[in-house]
CSV table of N, CA, C and O in Angstrom, one decimal:
chain,number,residue,atom,x,y,z
A,1,UNK,N,-40.6,48.7,33.3
A,1,UNK,CA,-40.6,47.3,32.8
A,1,UNK,C,-41.7,46.5,33.6
A,1,UNK,O,-42.1,46.9,34.7
A,2,UNK,N,-42.1,45.3,33.2
A,2,UNK,CA,-43.1,44.6,33.8
A,2,UNK,C,-42.6,43.6,34.8
A,2,UNK,O,-41.4,43.2,34.8
A,3,UNK,N,-43.5,43.0,35.7
A,3,UNK,CA,-43.2,42.0,36.6
A,3,UNK,C,-42.0,42.3,37.6
A,3,UNK,O,-41.2,41.4,37.9
A,4,UNK,N,-42.0,43.5,38.0
A,4,UNK,CA,-41.0,43.9,39.0
A,4,UNK,C,-39.6,44.1,38.5
A,4,UNK,O,-38.6,44.3,39.2
A,5,UNK,N,-39.4,43.9,37.2
A,5,UNK,CA,-38.0,44.0,36.6
A,5,UNK,C,-37.7,45.5,36.5
A,5,UNK,O,-38.5,46.3,36.4
A,6,UNK,N,-36.4,45.7,36.6
A,6,UNK,CA,-35.9,47.1,36.5
A,6,UNK,C,-34.7,47.1,35.6
A,6,UNK,O,-34.1,46.1,35.3
A,7,UNK,N,-34.2,48.3,35.3
A,7,UNK,CA,-33.0,48.5,34.5
A,7,UNK,C,-31.8,48.1,35.4
A,7,UNK,O,-30.7,47.9,34.8
A,8,UNK,N,-31.9,48.1,36.7
A,8,UNK,CA,-30.8,47.8,37.6
A,8,UNK,C,-30.5,46.3,37.5
A,8,UNK,O,-31.3,45.5,37.6
A,9,UNK,N,-29.2,46.0,37.2
A,9,UNK,CA,-28.8,44.6,37.1
A,9,UNK,C,-28.5,43.9,38.4
A,9,UNK,O,-28.4,42.7,38.5
A,10,UNK,N,-28.5,44.6,39.5
A,10,UNK,CA,-28.3,44.1,40.8
A,10,UNK,C,-29.6,43.5,41.4
A,10,UNK,O,-30.5,44.3,41.5
A,11,UNK,N,-29.6,42.3,41.7
A,11,UNK,CA,-30.9,41.7,42.2
A,11,UNK,C,-31.2,42.1,43.7
A,11,UNK,O,-32.3,41.7,44.1
A,12,UNK,N,-30.4,42.8,44.4
A,12,UNK,CA,-30.6,43.1,45.8
A,12,UNK,C,-31.9,43.9,45.9
A,12,UNK,O,-32.6,43.8,46.9
A,13,UNK,N,-32.2,44.8,45.0
A,13,UNK,CA,-33.4,45.6,45.1
A,13,UNK,C,-34.6,44.7,45.0
A,13,UNK,O,-35.5,44.9,45.9
A,14,UNK,N,-34.7,43.8,44.1
A,14,UNK,CA,-35.8,42.9,44.0
A,14,UNK,C,-35.9,42.0,45.3
A,14,UNK,O,-37.0,41.8,45.8
A,15,UNK,N,-34.8,41.5,45.7
A,15,UNK,CA,-34.8,40.6,46.9
A,15,UNK,C,-35.3,41.4,48.2
A,15,UNK,O,-36.0,40.8,49.0
A,16,UNK,N,-34.9,42.6,48.3
A,16,UNK,CA,-35.3,43.4,49.5
A,16,UNK,C,-36.8,43.7,49.4
A,16,UNK,O,-37.5,43.8,50.5
A,17,UNK,N,-37.4,43.8,48.2
A,17,UNK,CA,-38.8,44.0,48.1
A,17,UNK,C,-39.6,42.8,48.4
A,17,UNK,O,-40.8,42.9,48.8
A,18,UNK,N,-39.1,41.6,48.3
A,18,UNK,CA,-39.9,40.4,48.6
A,18,UNK,C,-39.6,39.8,50.0
A,18,UNK,O,-40.1,38.6,50.2
A,19,UNK,N,-38.9,40.5,50.8
A,19,UNK,CA,-38.7,40.0,52.2
A,19,UNK,C,-40.1,39.8,52.8
A,19,UNK,O,-41.0,40.6,52.7
A,20,UNK,N,-40.3,38.6,53.4
A,20,UNK,CA,-41.6,38.3,54.0
A,20,UNK,C,-42.6,37.6,53.1
A,20,UNK,O,-43.6,37.1,53.5
A,21,UNK,N,-42.2,37.5,51.8
A,21,UNK,CA,-43.1,36.9,50.8
A,21,UNK,C,-42.7,35.5,50.6
A,21,UNK,O,-41.6,35.0,50.8
A,22,UNK,N,-43.7,34.7,50.1
A,22,UNK,CA,-43.4,33.3,49.8
A,22,UNK,C,-42.4,33.2,48.6
A,22,UNK,O,-42.6,33.9,47.6
A,23,UNK,N,-41.4,32.3,48.7
A,23,UNK,CA,-40.4,32.2,47.6
A,23,UNK,C,-40.1,30.7,47.4
A,23,UNK,O,-40.4,29.8,48.2
A,24,UNK,N,-39.6,30.4,46.2
A,24,UNK,CA,-39.0,29.1,45.9
A,24,UNK,C,-37.5,29.2,45.7
A,24,UNK,O,-37.1,30.1,44.9
A,25,UNK,N,-36.8,28.4,46.3
A,25,UNK,CA,-35.3,28.5,46.2
A,25,UNK,C,-34.9,27.1,45.7
A,25,UNK,O,-35.1,26.1,46.3
A,26,UNK,N,-34.2,27.1,44.5
A,26,UNK,CA,-33.7,25.8,43.9
A,26,UNK,C,-32.2,25.8,44.1
A,26,UNK,O,-31.5,26.8,43.8
A,27,UNK,N,-31.7,24.7,44.6
A,27,UNK,CA,-30.3,24.5,44.8
A,27,UNK,C,-29.6,23.9,43.6
A,27,UNK,O,-30.3,23.2,42.7
A,28,UNK,N,-28.3,23.9,43.5
A,28,UNK,CA,-27.6,23.3,42.5
A,28,UNK,C,-27.8,21.8,42.4
A,28,UNK,O,-27.7,21.2,41.4
A,29,UNK,N,-28.2,21.2,43.6
A,29,UNK,CA,-28.4,19.8,43.7
A,29,UNK,C,-29.8,19.4,43.3
A,29,UNK,O,-30.2,18.2,43.4
A,30,UNK,N,-30.6,20.4,42.8
A,30,UNK,CA,-32.0,20.2,42.4
A,30,UNK,C,-33.0,20.1,43.5
A,30,UNK,O,-34.2,19.9,43.3
A,31,UNK,N,-32.6,20.2,44.7
A,31,UNK,CA,-33.5,20.2,45.9
A,31,UNK,C,-34.1,21.6,45.9
A,31,UNK,O,-33.5,22.6,45.6
A,32,UNK,N,-35.4,21.6,46.2
A,32,UNK,CA,-36.2,22.9,46.2
A,32,UNK,C,-36.7,23.1,47.6
A,32,UNK,O,-37.2,22.2,48.3
A,33,UNK,N,-36.6,24.4,48.0
A,33,UNK,CA,-37.1,24.8,49.3
A,33,UNK,C,-38.2,25.9,49.0
A,33,UNK,O,-37.9,26.8,48.2
A,34,UNK,N,-39.3,25.8,49.7
A,34,UNK,CA,-40.4,26.8,49.6
A,34,UNK,C,-40.7,27.3,51.0
A,34,UNK,O,-40.8,26.5,51.9
A,35,UNK,N,-40.7,28.6,51.1
A,35,UNK,CA,-41.0,29.2,52.4
A,35,UNK,C,-41.1,30.7,52.3
A,35,UNK,O,-41.1,31.3,51.2
A,36,UNK,N,-41.2,31.3,53.4
A,36,UNK,CA,-41.2,32.8,53.5
A,36,UNK,C,-39.8,33.3,53.6
A,36,UNK,O,-39.0,32.9,54.5
A,37,UNK,N,-39.4,34.3,52.7
A,37,UNK,CA,-38.1,34.8,52.7
A,37,UNK,C,-37.9,35.7,53.9
A,37,UNK,O,-38.6,36.8,54.1
A,38,UNK,N,-37.1,35.3,54.9
A,38,UNK,CA,-36.8,36.1,56.1
A,38,UNK,C,-35.7,37.1,55.9
A,38,UNK,O,-35.8,38.3,56.3
A,39,UNK,N,-34.6,36.7,55.2
A,39,UNK,CA,-33.5,37.6,54.9
A,39,UNK,C,-32.6,37.0,53.8
A,39,UNK,O,-32.6,35.8,53.6
A,40,UNK,N,-31.9,37.9,53.2
A,40,UNK,CA,-30.8,37.5,52.2
A,40,UNK,C,-29.7,38.5,52.3
A,40,UNK,O,-29.9,39.7,52.6
A,41,UNK,N,-28.5,38.0,52.2
A,41,UNK,CA,-27.3,38.9,52.3
A,41,UNK,C,-26.6,39.0,50.9
A,41,UNK,O,-27.0,38.4,49.9
A,42,UNK,N,-25.5,39.7,50.9
A,42,UNK,CA,-24.8,40.0,49.7
A,42,UNK,C,-24.1,38.7,49.1
A,42,UNK,O,-23.7,38.7,47.9
A,43,UNK,N,-24.0,37.7,49.9
A,43,UNK,CA,-23.5,36.4,49.4
A,43,UNK,C,-24.6,35.4,49.0
A,43,UNK,O,-24.3,34.3,48.7
A,44,UNK,N,-25.8,35.9,49.0
A,44,UNK,CA,-27.0,35.1,48.6
A,44,UNK,C,-27.3,34.1,49.7
A,44,UNK,O,-28.0,33.1,49.4
A,45,UNK,N,-26.8,34.2,50.9
A,45,UNK,CA,-27.2,33.4,52.0
A,45,UNK,C,-28.6,33.7,52.3
A,45,UNK,O,-29.0,34.9,52.3
A,46,UNK,N,-29.5,32.7,52.5
A,46,UNK,CA,-30.9,32.9,52.6
A,46,UNK,C,-31.4,32.3,53.8
A,46,UNK,O,-31.1,31.2,54.2
A,47,UNK,N,-32.2,33.1,54.5
A,47,UNK,CA,-33.0,32.6,55.7
A,47,UNK,C,-34.4,32.5,55.3
A,47,UNK,O,-35.0,33.4,54.8
A,48,UNK,N,-35.0,31.3,55.6
A,48,UNK,CA,-36.4,31.1,55.2
A,48,UNK,C,-37.2,30.7,56.5
A,48,UNK,O,-36.6,30.1,57.4
A,49,UNK,N,-38.5,31.0,56.5
A,49,UNK,CA,-39.4,30.6,57.6
A,49,UNK,C,-40.5,29.7,57.0
A,49,UNK,O,-40.8,29.8,55.8
A,50,UNK,N,-41.0,28.9,57.9
A,50,UNK,CA,-42.1,27.9,57.4
A,50,UNK,C,-41.7,27.2,56.2
A,50,UNK,O,-42.4,27.2,55.2
A,51,UNK,N,-40.5,26.6,56.2
A,51,UNK,CA,-39.9,26.0,55.0
A,51,UNK,C,-40.3,24.6,54.8
A,51,UNK,O,-40.4,23.8,55.7
A,52,UNK,N,-40.5,24.3,53.5
A,52,UNK,CA,-40.7,22.9,53.1
A,52,UNK,C,-39.6,22.5,52.1
A,52,UNK,O,-39.2,23.3,51.2
A,53,UNK,N,-39.1,21.3,52.2
A,53,UNK,CA,-38.0,20.7,51.4
A,53,UNK,C,-38.7,19.7,50.4
A,53,UNK,O,-39.3,18.8,50.8
A,54,UNK,N,-38.4,19.9,49.1
A,54,UNK,CA,-38.9,19.0,48.1
A,54,UNK,C,-37.7,18.4,47.3
A,54,UNK,O,-36.8,19.1,46.9
A,55,UNK,N,-37.8,17.1,47.2
A,55,UNK,CA,-36.8,16.3,46.5
A,55,UNK,C,-37.5,15.5,45.4
A,55,UNK,O,-38.5,14.8,45.7
A,56,UNK,N,-37.1,15.7,44.2
A,56,UNK,CA,-37.8,15.1,43.0
A,56,UNK,C,-39.3,15.4,43.0
A,56,UNK,O,-40.2,14.6,42.7
A,57,UNK,N,-39.7,16.6,43.4
A,57,UNK,CA,-41.1,17.1,43.4
A,57,UNK,C,-41.9,16.6,44.6
A,57,UNK,O,-43.1,17.0,44.7
A,58,UNK,N,-41.3,15.8,45.5
A,58,UNK,CA,-42.1,15.3,46.6
A,58,UNK,C,-41.6,16.0,47.9
A,58,UNK,O,-40.4,16.1,48.1
A,59,UNK,N,-42.6,16.3,48.7
A,59,UNK,CA,-42.3,16.9,50.0
A,59,UNK,C,-41.6,15.9,50.9
A,59,UNK,O,-42.0,14.8,51.1
A,60,UNK,N,-40.4,16.3,51.3
A,60,UNK,CA,-39.5,15.4,52.2
A,60,UNK,C,-39.6,15.8,53.6
A,60,UNK,O,-39.8,15.0,54.5
A,61,UNK,N,-39.4,17.1,53.9
A,61,UNK,CA,-39.4,17.6,55.3
A,61,UNK,C,-40.0,19.0,55.4
A,61,UNK,O,-40.0,19.7,54.4
A,62,UNK,N,-40.4,19.3,56.6
A,62,UNK,CA,-40.9,20.7,56.9
A,62,UNK,C,-40.0,21.2,58.0
A,62,UNK,O,-39.7,20.5,59.0
A,63,UNK,N,-39.6,22.4,57.9
A,63,UNK,CA,-38.7,23.1,58.9
A,63,UNK,C,-39.4,24.3,59.4
A,63,UNK,O,-40.1,25.0,58.6
A,64,UNK,N,-39.2,24.7,60.6
A,64,UNK,CA,-39.7,26.0,61.1
A,64,UNK,C,-38.8,27.1,60.4
A,64,UNK,O,-39.4,27.9,59.7
A,65,UNK,N,-37.5,27.1,60.6
A,65,UNK,CA,-36.6,28.0,59.9
A,65,UNK,C,-35.5,27.2,59.2
A,65,UNK,O,-35.2,26.1,59.7
A,66,UNK,N,-35.0,27.8,58.1
A,66,UNK,CA,-33.9,27.1,57.4
A,66,UNK,C,-33.0,28.2,56.9
A,66,UNK,O,-33.4,29.3,56.6
A,67,UNK,N,-31.7,27.8,56.9
A,67,UNK,CA,-30.7,28.7,56.4
A,67,UNK,C,-30.0,28.0,55.2
A,67,UNK,O,-29.6,26.9,55.3
A,68,UNK,N,-29.9,28.7,54.1
A,68,UNK,CA,-29.3,28.1,52.9
A,68,UNK,C,-28.1,28.9,52.5
A,68,UNK,O,-28.1,30.2,52.3
A,69,UNK,N,-26.9,28.3,52.4
A,69,UNK,CA,-25.7,29.0,52.0
A,69,UNK,C,-25.8,29.4,50.6
A,69,UNK,O,-26.1,28.6,49.7
A,70,UNK,N,-25.4,30.6,50.3
A,70,UNK,CA,-25.5,31.2,49.0
A,70,UNK,C,-24.9,30.5,47.8
A,70,UNK,O,-25.4,30.5,46.7
A,71,UNK,N,-23.7,29.8,48.1
A,71,UNK,CA,-23.0,29.2,46.9
A,71,UNK,C,-23.8,27.9,46.5
A,71,UNK,O,-23.4,27.4,45.4
A,72,UNK,N,-24.8,27.5,47.2
A,72,UNK,CA,-25.6,26.4,46.8
A,72,UNK,C,-26.9,26.8,46.0
A,72,UNK,O,-27.5,25.9,45.4
A,73,UNK,N,-27.1,28.0,45.9
A,73,UNK,CA,-28.4,28.5,45.3
A,73,UNK,C,-28.3,28.6,43.8
A,73,UNK,O,-27.4,29.3,43.3
A,74,UNK,N,-29.2,28.0,43.1
A,74,UNK,CA,-29.3,28.1,41.6
A,74,UNK,C,-30.1,29.3,41.3
A,74,UNK,O,-29.8,30.2,40.5
A,75,UNK,N,-31.3,29.4,42.0
A,75,UNK,CA,-32.2,30.6,41.7
A,75,UNK,C,-33.2,30.8,42.9
A,75,UNK,O,-33.4,29.9,43.7
A,76,UNK,N,-33.7,32.0,43.0
A,76,UNK,CA,-34.8,32.3,43.9
A,76,UNK,C,-35.9,32.9,43.1
A,76,UNK,O,-35.7,33.8,42.2
A,77,UNK,N,-37.1,32.4,43.3
A,77,UNK,CA,-38.3,32.9,42.6
A,77,UNK,C,-39.4,33.3,43.5
A,77,UNK,O,-39.6,32.6,44.5
A,78,UNK,N,-40.0,34.5,43.3
A,78,UNK,CA,-41.1,34.9,44.1
A,78,UNK,C,-42.3,34.1,43.7
A,78,UNK,O,-42.5,33.9,42.5
A,79,UNK,N,-43.1,33.6,44.6
A,79,UNK,CA,-44.3,32.8,44.3
A,79,UNK,C,-45.5,33.6,44.2
A,79,UNK,O,-45.6,34.7,44.7
């Protein structure tokens, strides 16, 4: 399949492949975080490095490191 998709329905393979890559994480609250994916666990808890927080499309804050609790995540996209 194309674009890194596979027949495996478990996203953990994809997520492990993009560790260290730039990602966009959108929360259920519509807040968006962009940064380098440092780690992700089975609960979708996410650690990001060089993180930027966007609210309504505008940059609000920059963080060195950020941790996002998995139950708040709407999606993770590789940039």
